[in-house]
Amino acid sequence: MEARDRIVLALDVDSKAKAISLVKELAGYVGVFKVGMQLYNSVGPDIVKEINDLGGKVFVDLKFHDIPNTVAAAGRVMARLGCYMFNVHAAGGRDMMQALSQELKAAAQSVNQPEPITLAVTVLTSISQEQLSQEMYVQDLKIQELVVKWALMAQECGIKGVVCSPQEIIAIRQACGPEFKIVTPGIRPAWSEANDQKRITTPRQALDMGADYMVIGRPIVKASQPVEAAIKIVQELEG
Ligand code: C5P
C-alpha cells in the first residue's frame, strides 16, 4: 500500500460543487474520500458515483444501526453504489453484523463489484467513561476493554475493520491481528492546528502504532494550499 492510499480525506462540506472541486484537486494525492452525513444528506447518493467517475474511492460514513434485515438491505445498497468502505455501529449486535456480512457477499457478486470494506464503530470517541457508566449503564468495563471486545465481536461476524481513536490502535491490533483494518481520525500533523480534536496523533505516529488508514479533514481542506498539505502528509508517512 502506498502512503497516499492511507489518507482518507473527510469531505465535510454540504455542496456538490465544493465536494467535486476538492475531489478534482486532490484525487492524485489521497487514497479515499469520506462522505459523511452532512454531504450525503445534502446532495444524495449520486455523489458516490460521481467521485468514482473522477477516479476516487469513497468511504460512506453513515454509521448504520438498526435491525439486522434493515442494515443488511442498506449494505446491499452500498454494494450497488460502488462504495469502497462503509460503517455500522458494533452496538447493533452480532446478528446485525452477521446478516450484513452475508448479504454483502451475495450483493457484491450479483452486481459484479468488489465487496465494500465494512467497518465497525465501537465506542464513539466523544463518549467519556462517565457517560458510558451514567447514560449507557455499562458499569463494569473500561472504554478500552469494551472497544476491544466489540472489535473482536465485529471480526467474528465478518466485519473487516474498525474506526477507532488513535489511543485504541495498539490494543485492537494486538487482539484482532494484522489483516483487520484500522481506520483512525484525530490525526494532526505537527504543523497543523488541533481545532476541536483533543487526543491527537501525527500521521506518522498513527502509522507506527498500526493504523491502516487515517481520516484527515481540516489540515488539508482548510489549508491555504490543500495539495501541498496533502503532499507534506504523504512525505511524513513515507519518511
Ligand atoms: O477535520 P478533521 O480532520 O478533524 O476531520 C475528522 C473527520 O473524522 C470528521 O469527518 C469527523 O466527523 C470524523 N471523526 C472524528 N472523530 C471520530 C469519528 C469520526 O473526527 N471519533
PDB file of C-alpha atoms and ligand atoms in Angstrom:
ATOM      1  CA  MET A   1       0.000   0.000   0.000  1.00  0.00           C
ATOM      2  CA  GLU A   2       1.401   3.394  -0.954  1.00  0.00           C
ATOM      3  CA  ALA A   3       1.460   6.177   1.635  1.00  0.00           C
ATOM      4  CA  ARG A   4      -1.138   8.290  -0.175  1.00  0.00           C
ATOM      5  CA  ASP A   5      -3.583   5.345  -0.254  1.00  0.00           C
ATOM      6  CA  ARG A   6      -3.738   5.536   3.545  1.00  0.00           C
ATOM      7  CA  ILE A   7      -5.134   9.064   3.602  1.00  0.00           C
ATOM      8  CA  VAL A   8      -8.933   9.306   3.861  1.00  0.00           C
ATOM      9  CA  LEU A   9      -9.964  12.893   3.135  1.00  0.00           C
ATOM     10  CA  ALA A  10     -13.088  13.970   5.068  1.00  0.00           C
ATOM     11  CA  LEU A  11     -15.314  15.869   2.614  1.00  0.00           C
ATOM     12  CA  ASP A  12     -17.110  17.791   5.374  1.00  0.00           C
ATOM     13  CA  VAL A  13     -18.913  20.244   3.076  1.00  0.00           C
ATOM     14  CA  ASP A  14     -22.568  20.497   2.111  1.00  0.00           C
ATOM     15  CA  SER A  15     -22.496  21.351  -1.568  1.00  0.00           C
ATOM     16  CA  LYS A  16     -21.768  19.114  -4.505  1.00  0.00           C
ATOM     17  CA  ALA A  17     -19.745  21.851  -6.198  1.00  0.00           C
ATOM     18  CA  LYS A  18     -17.386  22.181  -3.207  1.00  0.00           C
ATOM     19  CA  ALA A  19     -17.040  18.423  -2.816  1.00  0.00           C
ATOM     20  CA  ILE A  20     -16.335  17.802  -6.502  1.00  0.00           C
ATOM     21  CA  SER A  21     -13.832  20.623  -6.667  1.00  0.00           C
ATOM     22  CA  LEU A  22     -11.932  19.122  -3.701  1.00  0.00           C
ATOM     23  CA  VAL A  23     -12.013  15.682  -5.337  1.00  0.00           C
ATOM     24  CA  LYS A  24     -10.659  17.057  -8.621  1.00  0.00           C
ATOM     25  CA  GLU A  25      -7.922  18.956  -6.831  1.00  0.00           C
ATOM     26  CA  LEU A  26      -6.856  16.118  -4.530  1.00  0.00           C
ATOM     27  CA  ALA A  27      -7.602  12.855  -6.374  1.00  0.00           C
ATOM     28  CA  GLY A  28      -3.923  12.320  -7.140  1.00  0.00           C
ATOM     29  CA  TYR A  29      -2.793  12.912  -3.557  1.00  0.00           C
ATOM     30  CA  VAL A  30      -5.133  10.980  -1.263  1.00  0.00           C
ATOM     31  CA  GLY A  31      -6.454   7.417  -1.369  1.00  0.00           C
ATOM     32  CA  VAL A  32     -10.087   7.649  -0.253  1.00  0.00           C
ATOM     33  CA  PHE A  33     -12.763  10.371   0.082  1.00  0.00           C
ATOM     34  CA  LYS A  34     -15.066  10.212   3.095  1.00  0.00           C
ATOM     35  CA  VAL A  35     -18.691  11.216   2.509  1.00  0.00           C
ATOM     36  CA  GLY A  36     -20.418  11.655   5.858  1.00  0.00           C
ATOM     37  CA  MET A  37     -23.930  12.560   6.972  1.00  0.00           C
ATOM     38  CA  GLN A  38     -23.530  16.231   6.074  1.00  0.00           C
ATOM     39  CA  LEU A  39     -22.623  15.750   2.414  1.00  0.00           C
ATOM     40  CA  TYR A  40     -24.636  12.551   1.768  1.00  0.00           C
ATOM     41  CA  ASN A  41     -27.803  14.045   3.242  1.00  0.00           C
ATOM     42  CA  SER A  42     -27.272  17.336   1.408  1.00  0.00           C
ATOM     43  CA  VAL A  43     -26.666  16.038  -2.088  1.00  0.00           C
ATOM     44  CA  GLY A  44     -27.765  12.380  -2.137  1.00  0.00           C
ATOM     45  CA  PRO A  45     -26.184   9.040  -3.044  1.00  0.00           C
ATOM     46  CA  ASP A  46     -25.170  10.000  -6.605  1.00  0.00           C
ATOM     47  CA  ILE A  47     -22.157  11.759  -5.090  1.00  0.00           C
ATOM     48  CA  VAL A  48     -20.571   8.318  -4.617  1.00  0.00           C
ATOM     49  CA  LYS A  49     -20.769   7.507  -8.317  1.00  0.00           C
ATOM     50  CA  GLU A  50     -19.587  10.980  -9.290  1.00  0.00           C
ATOM     51  CA  ILE A  51     -16.485  10.639  -7.119  1.00  0.00           C
ATOM     52  CA  ASN A  52     -15.868   7.140  -8.515  1.00  0.00           C
ATOM     53  CA  ASP A  53     -16.143   8.561 -12.039  1.00  0.00           C
ATOM     54  CA  LEU A  54     -13.370  11.019 -11.144  1.00  0.00           C
ATOM     55  CA  GLY A  55     -11.177   8.104 -10.058  1.00  0.00           C
ATOM     56  CA  GLY A  56     -11.776   8.432  -6.296  1.00  0.00           C
ATOM     57  CA  LYS A  57     -12.664   5.679  -3.830  1.00  0.00           C
ATOM     58  CA  VAL A  58     -15.411   6.519  -1.338  1.00  0.00           C
ATOM     59  CA  PHE A  59     -15.894   5.773   2.360  1.00  0.00           C
ATOM     60  CA  VAL A  60     -19.612   6.264   3.104  1.00  0.00           C
ATOM     61  CA  ASP A  61     -19.651   7.259   6.788  1.00  0.00           C
ATOM     62  CA  LEU A  62     -23.311   6.865   7.804  1.00  0.00           C
ATOM     63  CA  LYS A  63     -22.828   4.526  10.808  1.00  0.00           C
ATOM     64  CA  PHE A  64     -25.785   2.187  10.279  1.00  0.00           C
ATOM     65  CA  HIS A  65     -27.512   0.901  13.437  1.00  0.00           C
ATOM     66  CA  ASP A  66     -30.852  -0.869  13.008  1.00  0.00           C
ATOM     67  CA  ILE A  67     -32.434  -4.331  12.954  1.00  0.00           C
ATOM     68  CA  PRO A  68     -30.434  -6.980  11.032  1.00  0.00           C
ATOM     69  CA  ASN A  69     -32.746  -7.065   7.994  1.00  0.00           C
ATOM     70  CA  THR A  70     -32.635  -3.283   7.538  1.00  0.00           C
ATOM     71  CA  VAL A  71     -28.866  -2.981   7.897  1.00  0.00           C
ATOM     72  CA  ALA A  72     -28.330  -5.923   5.515  1.00  0.00           C
ATOM     73  CA  ALA A  73     -30.572  -4.154   2.973  1.00  0.00           C
ATOM     74  CA  ALA A  74     -28.628  -0.900   3.429  1.00  0.00           C
ATOM     75  CA  GLY A  75     -25.444  -2.900   2.817  1.00  0.00           C
ATOM     76  CA  ARG A  76     -26.910  -4.128  -0.472  1.00  0.00           C
ATOM     77  CA  VAL A  77     -27.407  -0.504  -1.496  1.00  0.00           C
ATOM     78  CA  MET A  78     -23.799   0.304  -0.551  1.00  0.00           C
ATOM     79  CA  ALA A  79     -22.516  -2.552  -2.734  1.00  0.00           C
ATOM     80  CA  ARG A  80     -24.637  -1.371  -5.673  1.00  0.00           C
ATOM     81  CA  LEU A  81     -23.496   2.221  -5.192  1.00  0.00           C
ATOM     82  CA  GLY A  82     -19.889   1.138  -5.583  1.00  0.00           C
ATOM     83  CA  CYS A  83     -18.617   2.494  -2.294  1.00  0.00           C
ATOM     84  CA  TYR A  84     -15.172   1.315  -1.164  1.00  0.00           C
ATOM     85  CA  MET A  85     -15.917   1.230   2.563  1.00  0.00           C
ATOM     86  CA  PHE A  86     -18.816   1.987   4.900  1.00  0.00           C
ATOM     87  CA  ASN A  87     -19.540   1.592   8.594  1.00  0.00           C
ATOM     88  CA  VAL A  88     -22.046   0.306  11.134  1.00  0.00           C
ATOM     89  CA  HIS A  89     -22.273   0.557  14.922  1.00  0.00           C
ATOM     90  CA  ALA A  90     -20.954  -2.537  16.677  1.00  0.00           C
ATOM     91  CA  ALA A  91     -23.635  -1.803  19.309  1.00  0.00           C
ATOM     92  CA  GLY A  92     -26.172  -3.034  16.720  1.00  0.00           C
ATOM     93  CA  GLY A  93     -25.079  -6.514  17.795  1.00  0.00           C
ATOM     94  CA  ARG A  94     -23.888  -9.826  16.452  1.00  0.00           C
ATOM     95  CA  ASP A  95     -26.993 -10.720  14.423  1.00  0.00           C
ATOM     96  CA  MET A  96     -26.954  -7.358  12.666  1.00  0.00           C
ATOM     97  CA  MET A  97     -23.287  -7.604  11.690  1.00  0.00           C
ATOM     98  CA  GLN A  98     -23.580 -11.242  10.593  1.00  0.00           C
ATOM     99  CA  ALA A  99     -26.650 -10.519   8.453  1.00  0.00           C
ATOM    100  CA  LEU A 100     -24.780  -7.637   6.839  1.00  0.00           C
ATOM    101  CA  SER A 101     -21.661  -9.685   6.063  1.00  0.00           C
ATOM    102  CA  GLN A 102     -23.711 -12.477   4.471  1.00  0.00           C
ATOM    103  CA  GLU A 103     -25.853 -10.153   2.411  1.00  0.00           C
ATOM    104  CA  LEU A 104     -22.889  -8.147   1.210  1.00  0.00           C
ATOM    105  CA  LYS A 105     -21.093 -11.116  -0.261  1.00  0.00           C
ATOM    106  CA  ALA A 106     -24.121 -12.062  -2.355  1.00  0.00           C
ATOM    107  CA  ALA A 107     -24.900  -8.456  -3.292  1.00  0.00           C
ATOM    108  CA  ALA A 108     -21.370  -7.679  -4.488  1.00  0.00           C
ATOM    109  CA  GLN A 109     -21.319 -10.835  -6.618  1.00  0.00           C
ATOM    110  CA  SER A 110     -24.682 -10.066  -8.168  1.00  0.00           C
ATOM    111  CA  VAL A 111     -23.594  -6.603  -9.344  1.00  0.00           C
ATOM    112  CA  ASN A 112     -20.092  -7.794 -10.210  1.00  0.00           C
ATOM    113  CA  GLN A 113     -18.476  -5.217  -7.931  1.00  0.00           C
ATOM    114  CA  PRO A 114     -15.782  -5.779  -5.308  1.00  0.00           C
ATOM    115  CA  GLU A 115     -17.243  -6.235  -1.831  1.00  0.00           C
ATOM    116  CA  PRO A 116     -17.057  -2.951   0.133  1.00  0.00           C
ATOM    117  CA  ILE A 117     -14.863  -2.994   3.246  1.00  0.00           C
ATOM    118  CA  THR A 118     -17.163  -2.995   6.278  1.00  0.00           C
ATOM    119  CA  LEU A 119     -16.027  -1.129   9.387  1.00  0.00           C
ATOM    120  CA  ALA A 120     -17.475  -1.178  12.898  1.00  0.00           C
ATOM    121  CA  VAL A 121     -17.658   1.902  15.059  1.00  0.00           C
ATOM    122  CA  THR A 122     -17.149   0.717  18.632  1.00  0.00           C
ATOM    123  CA  VAL A 123     -17.472   3.384  21.346  1.00  0.00           C
ATOM    124  CA  LEU A 124     -17.602   6.866  19.810  1.00  0.00           C
ATOM    125  CA  THR A 125     -14.558   8.879  20.839  1.00  0.00           C
ATOM    126  CA  SER A 126     -16.884  11.643  22.027  1.00  0.00           C
ATOM    127  CA  ILE A 127     -18.217   9.336  24.790  1.00  0.00           C
ATOM    128  CA  SER A 128     -16.486   9.558  28.169  1.00  0.00           C
ATOM    129  CA  GLN A 129     -16.065   6.826  30.763  1.00  0.00           C
ATOM    130  CA  GLU A 130     -18.602   8.689  32.908  1.00  0.00           C
ATOM    131  CA  GLN A 131     -21.218   8.753  30.119  1.00  0.00           C
ATOM    132  CA  LEU A 132     -20.680   5.064  29.456  1.00  0.00           C
ATOM    133  CA  SER A 133     -21.471   4.365  33.068  1.00  0.00           C
ATOM    134  CA  GLN A 134     -24.177   7.000  33.813  1.00  0.00           C
ATOM    135  CA  GLU A 135     -26.034   7.136  30.488  1.00  0.00           C
ATOM    136  CA  MET A 136     -25.446   3.765  28.887  1.00  0.00           C
ATOM    137  CA  TYR A 137     -25.353   1.839  32.153  1.00  0.00           C
ATOM    138  CA  VAL A 138     -22.158  -0.047  31.267  1.00  0.00           C
ATOM    139  CA  GLN A 139     -20.556  -0.018  34.672  1.00  0.00           C
ATOM    140  CA  ASP A 140     -18.176  -2.924  34.808  1.00  0.00           C
ATOM    141  CA  LEU A 141     -15.891  -2.183  31.843  1.00  0.00           C
ATOM    142  CA  LYS A 142     -13.360   0.475  30.953  1.00  0.00           C
ATOM    143  CA  ILE A 143     -13.920   2.028  27.496  1.00  0.00           C
ATOM    144  CA  GLN A 144     -10.750   0.409  26.140  1.00  0.00           C
ATOM    145  CA  GLU A 145     -11.900  -3.052  27.306  1.00  0.00           C
ATOM    146  CA  LEU A 146     -15.304  -2.610  25.678  1.00  0.00           C
ATOM    147  CA  VAL A 147     -13.747  -1.335  22.454  1.00  0.00           C
ATOM    148  CA  VAL A 148     -11.551  -4.443  22.171  1.00  0.00           C
ATOM    149  CA  LYS A 149     -14.481  -6.785  22.969  1.00  0.00           C
ATOM    150  CA  TRP A 150     -16.631  -5.149  20.279  1.00  0.00           C
ATOM    151  CA  ALA A 151     -13.788  -5.138  17.739  1.00  0.00           C
ATOM    152  CA  LEU A 152     -13.367  -8.886  18.293  1.00  0.00           C
ATOM    153  CA  MET A 153     -17.108  -9.469  18.024  1.00  0.00           C
ATOM    154  CA  ALA A 154     -17.240  -7.469  14.777  1.00  0.00           C
ATOM    155  CA  GLN A 155     -14.363  -9.520  13.392  1.00  0.00           C
ATOM    156  CA  GLU A 156     -16.115 -12.774  14.305  1.00  0.00           C
ATOM    157  CA  CYS A 157     -19.170 -11.526  12.385  1.00  0.00           C
ATOM    158  CA  GLY A 158     -17.141 -10.975   9.208  1.00  0.00           C
ATOM    159  CA  ILE A 159     -16.726  -7.191   9.568  1.00  0.00           C
ATOM    160  CA  LYS A 160     -13.392  -6.206   8.056  1.00  0.00           C
ATOM    161  CA  GLY A 161     -12.182  -3.491  10.408  1.00  0.00           C
ATOM    162  CA  VAL A 162     -12.936  -0.681  12.847  1.00  0.00           C
ATOM    163  CA  VAL A 163     -12.949   3.074  13.108  1.00  0.00           C
ATOM    164  CA  CYS A 164     -11.240   3.977  16.365  1.00  0.00           C
ATOM    165  CA  SER A 165      -9.305   6.551  18.322  1.00  0.00           C
ATOM    166  CA  PRO A 166      -5.524   6.531  17.836  1.00  0.00           C
ATOM    167  CA  GLN A 167      -5.313   5.587  21.537  1.00  0.00           C
ATOM    168  CA  GLU A 168      -7.015   2.265  20.814  1.00  0.00           C
ATOM    169  CA  ILE A 169      -4.924   1.197  17.799  1.00  0.00           C
ATOM    170  CA  ILE A 170      -2.349  -0.894  19.646  1.00  0.00           C
ATOM    171  CA  ALA A 171      -4.868  -2.855  21.751  1.00  0.00           C
ATOM    172  CA  ILE A 172      -7.115  -3.574  18.746  1.00  0.00           C
ATOM    173  CA  ARG A 173      -4.201  -4.579  16.522  1.00  0.00           C
ATOM    174  CA  GLN A 174      -2.970  -6.943  19.217  1.00  0.00           C
ATOM    175  CA  ALA A 175      -6.418  -8.502  19.655  1.00  0.00           C
ATOM    176  CA  CYS A 176      -7.553  -8.664  16.025  1.00  0.00           C
ATOM    177  CA  GLY A 177      -4.332  -9.337  14.115  1.00  0.00           C
ATOM    178  CA  PRO A 178      -2.639  -7.864  11.054  1.00  0.00           C
ATOM    179  CA  GLU A 179      -5.432  -8.268   8.481  1.00  0.00           C
ATOM    180  CA  PHE A 180      -8.090  -6.355  10.409  1.00  0.00           C
ATOM    181  CA  LYS A 181      -8.382  -2.805   9.019  1.00  0.00           C
ATOM    182  CA  ILE A 182      -7.875   0.043  11.458  1.00  0.00           C
ATOM    183  CA  VAL A 183      -9.111   3.482  10.417  1.00  0.00           C
ATOM    184  CA  THR A 184      -8.450   6.409  12.700  1.00  0.00           C
ATOM    185  CA  PRO A 185      -9.493  10.078  12.832  1.00  0.00           C
ATOM    186  CA  GLY A 186      -7.981  12.579  15.286  1.00  0.00           C
ATOM    187  CA  ILE A 187      -4.908  12.999  13.082  1.00  0.00           C
ATOM    188  CA  ARG A 188      -2.941  16.231  13.129  1.00  0.00           C
ATOM    189  CA  PRO A 189       0.460  16.810  11.512  1.00  0.00           C
ATOM    190  CA  ALA A 190       2.790  18.762  13.815  1.00  0.00           C
ATOM    191  CA  TRP A 191       2.407  21.869  11.614  1.00  0.00           C
ATOM    192  CA  SER A 192      -1.408  21.998  11.722  1.00  0.00           C
ATOM    193  CA  GLU A 193      -3.932  23.281  14.276  1.00  0.00           C
ATOM    194  CA  ALA A 194      -5.687  20.838  16.601  1.00  0.00           C
ATOM    195  CA  ASN A 195      -9.099  22.606  16.131  1.00  0.00           C
ATOM    196  CA  ASP A 196     -11.647  20.742  18.286  1.00  0.00           C
ATOM    197  CA  GLN A 197      -9.721  17.436  18.246  1.00  0.00           C
ATOM    198  CA  LYS A 198      -8.240  16.674  21.656  1.00  0.00           C
ATOM    199  CA  ARG A 199      -6.436  13.346  21.798  1.00  0.00           C
ATOM    200  CA  ILE A 200      -4.500  13.646  18.571  1.00  0.00           C
ATOM    201  CA  THR A 201      -1.528  11.920  16.962  1.00  0.00           C
ATOM    202  CA  THR A 202       0.515  12.802  13.910  1.00  0.00           C
ATOM    203  CA  PRO A 203       0.050  10.727  10.739  1.00  0.00           C
ATOM    204  CA  ARG A 204       3.422   9.076  11.334  1.00  0.00           C
ATOM    205  CA  GLN A 205       2.600   8.155  14.948  1.00  0.00           C
ATOM    206  CA  ALA A 206      -0.706   6.586  13.856  1.00  0.00           C
ATOM    207  CA  LEU A 207       1.079   4.592  11.151  1.00  0.00           C
ATOM    208  CA  ASP A 208       3.767   3.425  13.575  1.00  0.00           C
ATOM    209  CA  MET A 209       1.105   2.266  16.049  1.00  0.00           C
ATOM    210  CA  GLY A 210      -0.513   0.169  13.322  1.00  0.00           C
ATOM    211  CA  ALA A 211      -3.239   2.226  11.613  1.00  0.00           C
ATOM    212  CA  ASP A 212      -4.100   1.271   8.026  1.00  0.00           C
ATOM    213  CA  TYR A 213      -5.989   4.465   7.134  1.00  0.00           C
ATOM    214  CA  MET A 214      -6.010   7.965   8.630  1.00  0.00           C
ATOM    215  CA  VAL A 215      -9.091  10.169   8.319  1.00  0.00           C
ATOM    216  CA  ILE A 216      -7.925  13.753   7.807  1.00  0.00           C
ATOM    217  CA  GLY A 217     -10.144  16.756   7.128  1.00  0.00           C
ATOM    218  CA  ARG A 218      -9.272  20.295   8.085  1.00  0.00           C
ATOM    219  CA  PRO A 219      -5.452  20.029   7.961  1.00  0.00           C
ATOM    220  CA  ILE A 220      -5.866  19.516   4.200  1.00  0.00           C
ATOM    221  CA  VAL A 221      -9.249  21.019   3.308  1.00  0.00           C
ATOM    222  CA  LYS A 222      -8.709  24.264   5.242  1.00  0.00           C
ATOM    223  CA  ALA A 223      -5.039  24.668   4.307  1.00  0.00           C
ATOM    224  CA  SER A 224      -4.207  27.625   2.084  1.00  0.00           C
ATOM    225  CA  GLN A 225      -2.654  25.122  -0.356  1.00  0.00           C
ATOM    226  CA  PRO A 226      -4.527  21.796   0.063  1.00  0.00           C
ATOM    227  CA  VAL A 227      -2.384  19.915  -2.463  1.00  0.00           C
ATOM    228  CA  GLU A 228       0.819  20.966  -0.722  1.00  0.00           C
ATOM    229  CA  ALA A 229      -0.635  19.972   2.645  1.00  0.00           C
ATOM    230  CA  ALA A 230      -1.520  16.520   1.274  1.00  0.00           C
ATOM    231  CA  ILE A 231       1.955  16.110  -0.225  1.00  0.00           C
ATOM    232  CA  LYS A 232       3.575  17.029   3.111  1.00  0.00           C
ATOM    233  CA  ILE A 233       1.481  14.359   4.866  1.00  0.00           C
ATOM    234  CA  VAL A 234       2.418  11.731   2.257  1.00  0.00           C
ATOM    235  CA  GLN A 235       6.094  12.623   2.734  1.00  0.00           C
ATOM    236  CA  GLU A 236       5.716  12.324   6.510  1.00  0.00           C
ATOM    237  CA  LEU A 237       4.182   8.858   6.081  1.00  0.00           C
ATOM    238  CA  GLU A 238       6.935   7.794   3.695  1.00  0.00           C
ATOM    239  CA  GLY A 239       9.771   9.209   5.800  1.00  0.00           C
TER     240      GLY A 239
HETATM  241  O1  C5P B   1     -11.218  17.941  10.190  1.00  0.00           O
HETATM  242  P1  C5P B   1     -10.841  16.686  10.918  1.00  0.00           P
HETATM  243  O2  C5P B   1      -9.512  16.106  10.498  1.00  0.00           O
HETATM  244  O3  C5P B   1     -10.951  16.835  12.412  1.00  0.00           O
HETATM  245  O4  C5P B   1     -11.947  15.649  10.443  1.00  0.00           O
HETATM  246  C1  C5P B   1     -12.055  14.380  11.026  1.00  0.00           C
HETATM  247  C2  C5P B   1     -13.205  13.619  10.440  1.00  0.00           C
HETATM  248  O5  C5P B   1     -13.317  12.385  11.127  1.00  0.00           O
HETATM  249  C3  C5P B   1     -14.559  14.304  10.564  1.00  0.00           C
HETATM  250  O6  C5P B   1     -15.338  13.938   9.417  1.00  0.00           O
HETATM  251  C4  C5P B   1     -15.153  13.709  11.808  1.00  0.00           C
HETATM  252  O7  C5P B   1     -16.553  13.682  11.785  1.00  0.00           O
HETATM  253  C5  C5P B   1     -14.595  12.294  11.747  1.00  0.00           C
HETATM  254  N1  C5P B   1     -14.490  11.636  13.048  1.00  0.00           N
HETATM  255  C6  C5P B   1     -13.772  12.170  14.104  1.00  0.00           C
HETATM  256  N2  C5P B   1     -13.711  11.510  15.301  1.00  0.00           N
HETATM  257  C7  C5P B   1     -14.337  10.371  15.453  1.00  0.00           C
HETATM  258  C8  C5P B   1     -15.046   9.796  14.406  1.00  0.00           C
HETATM  259  C9  C5P B   1     -15.098  10.474  13.201  1.00  0.00           C
HETATM  260  O8  C5P B   1     -13.172  13.222  13.967  1.00  0.00           O
HETATM  261  N3  C5P B   1     -14.234   9.752  16.590  1.00  0.00           N
END
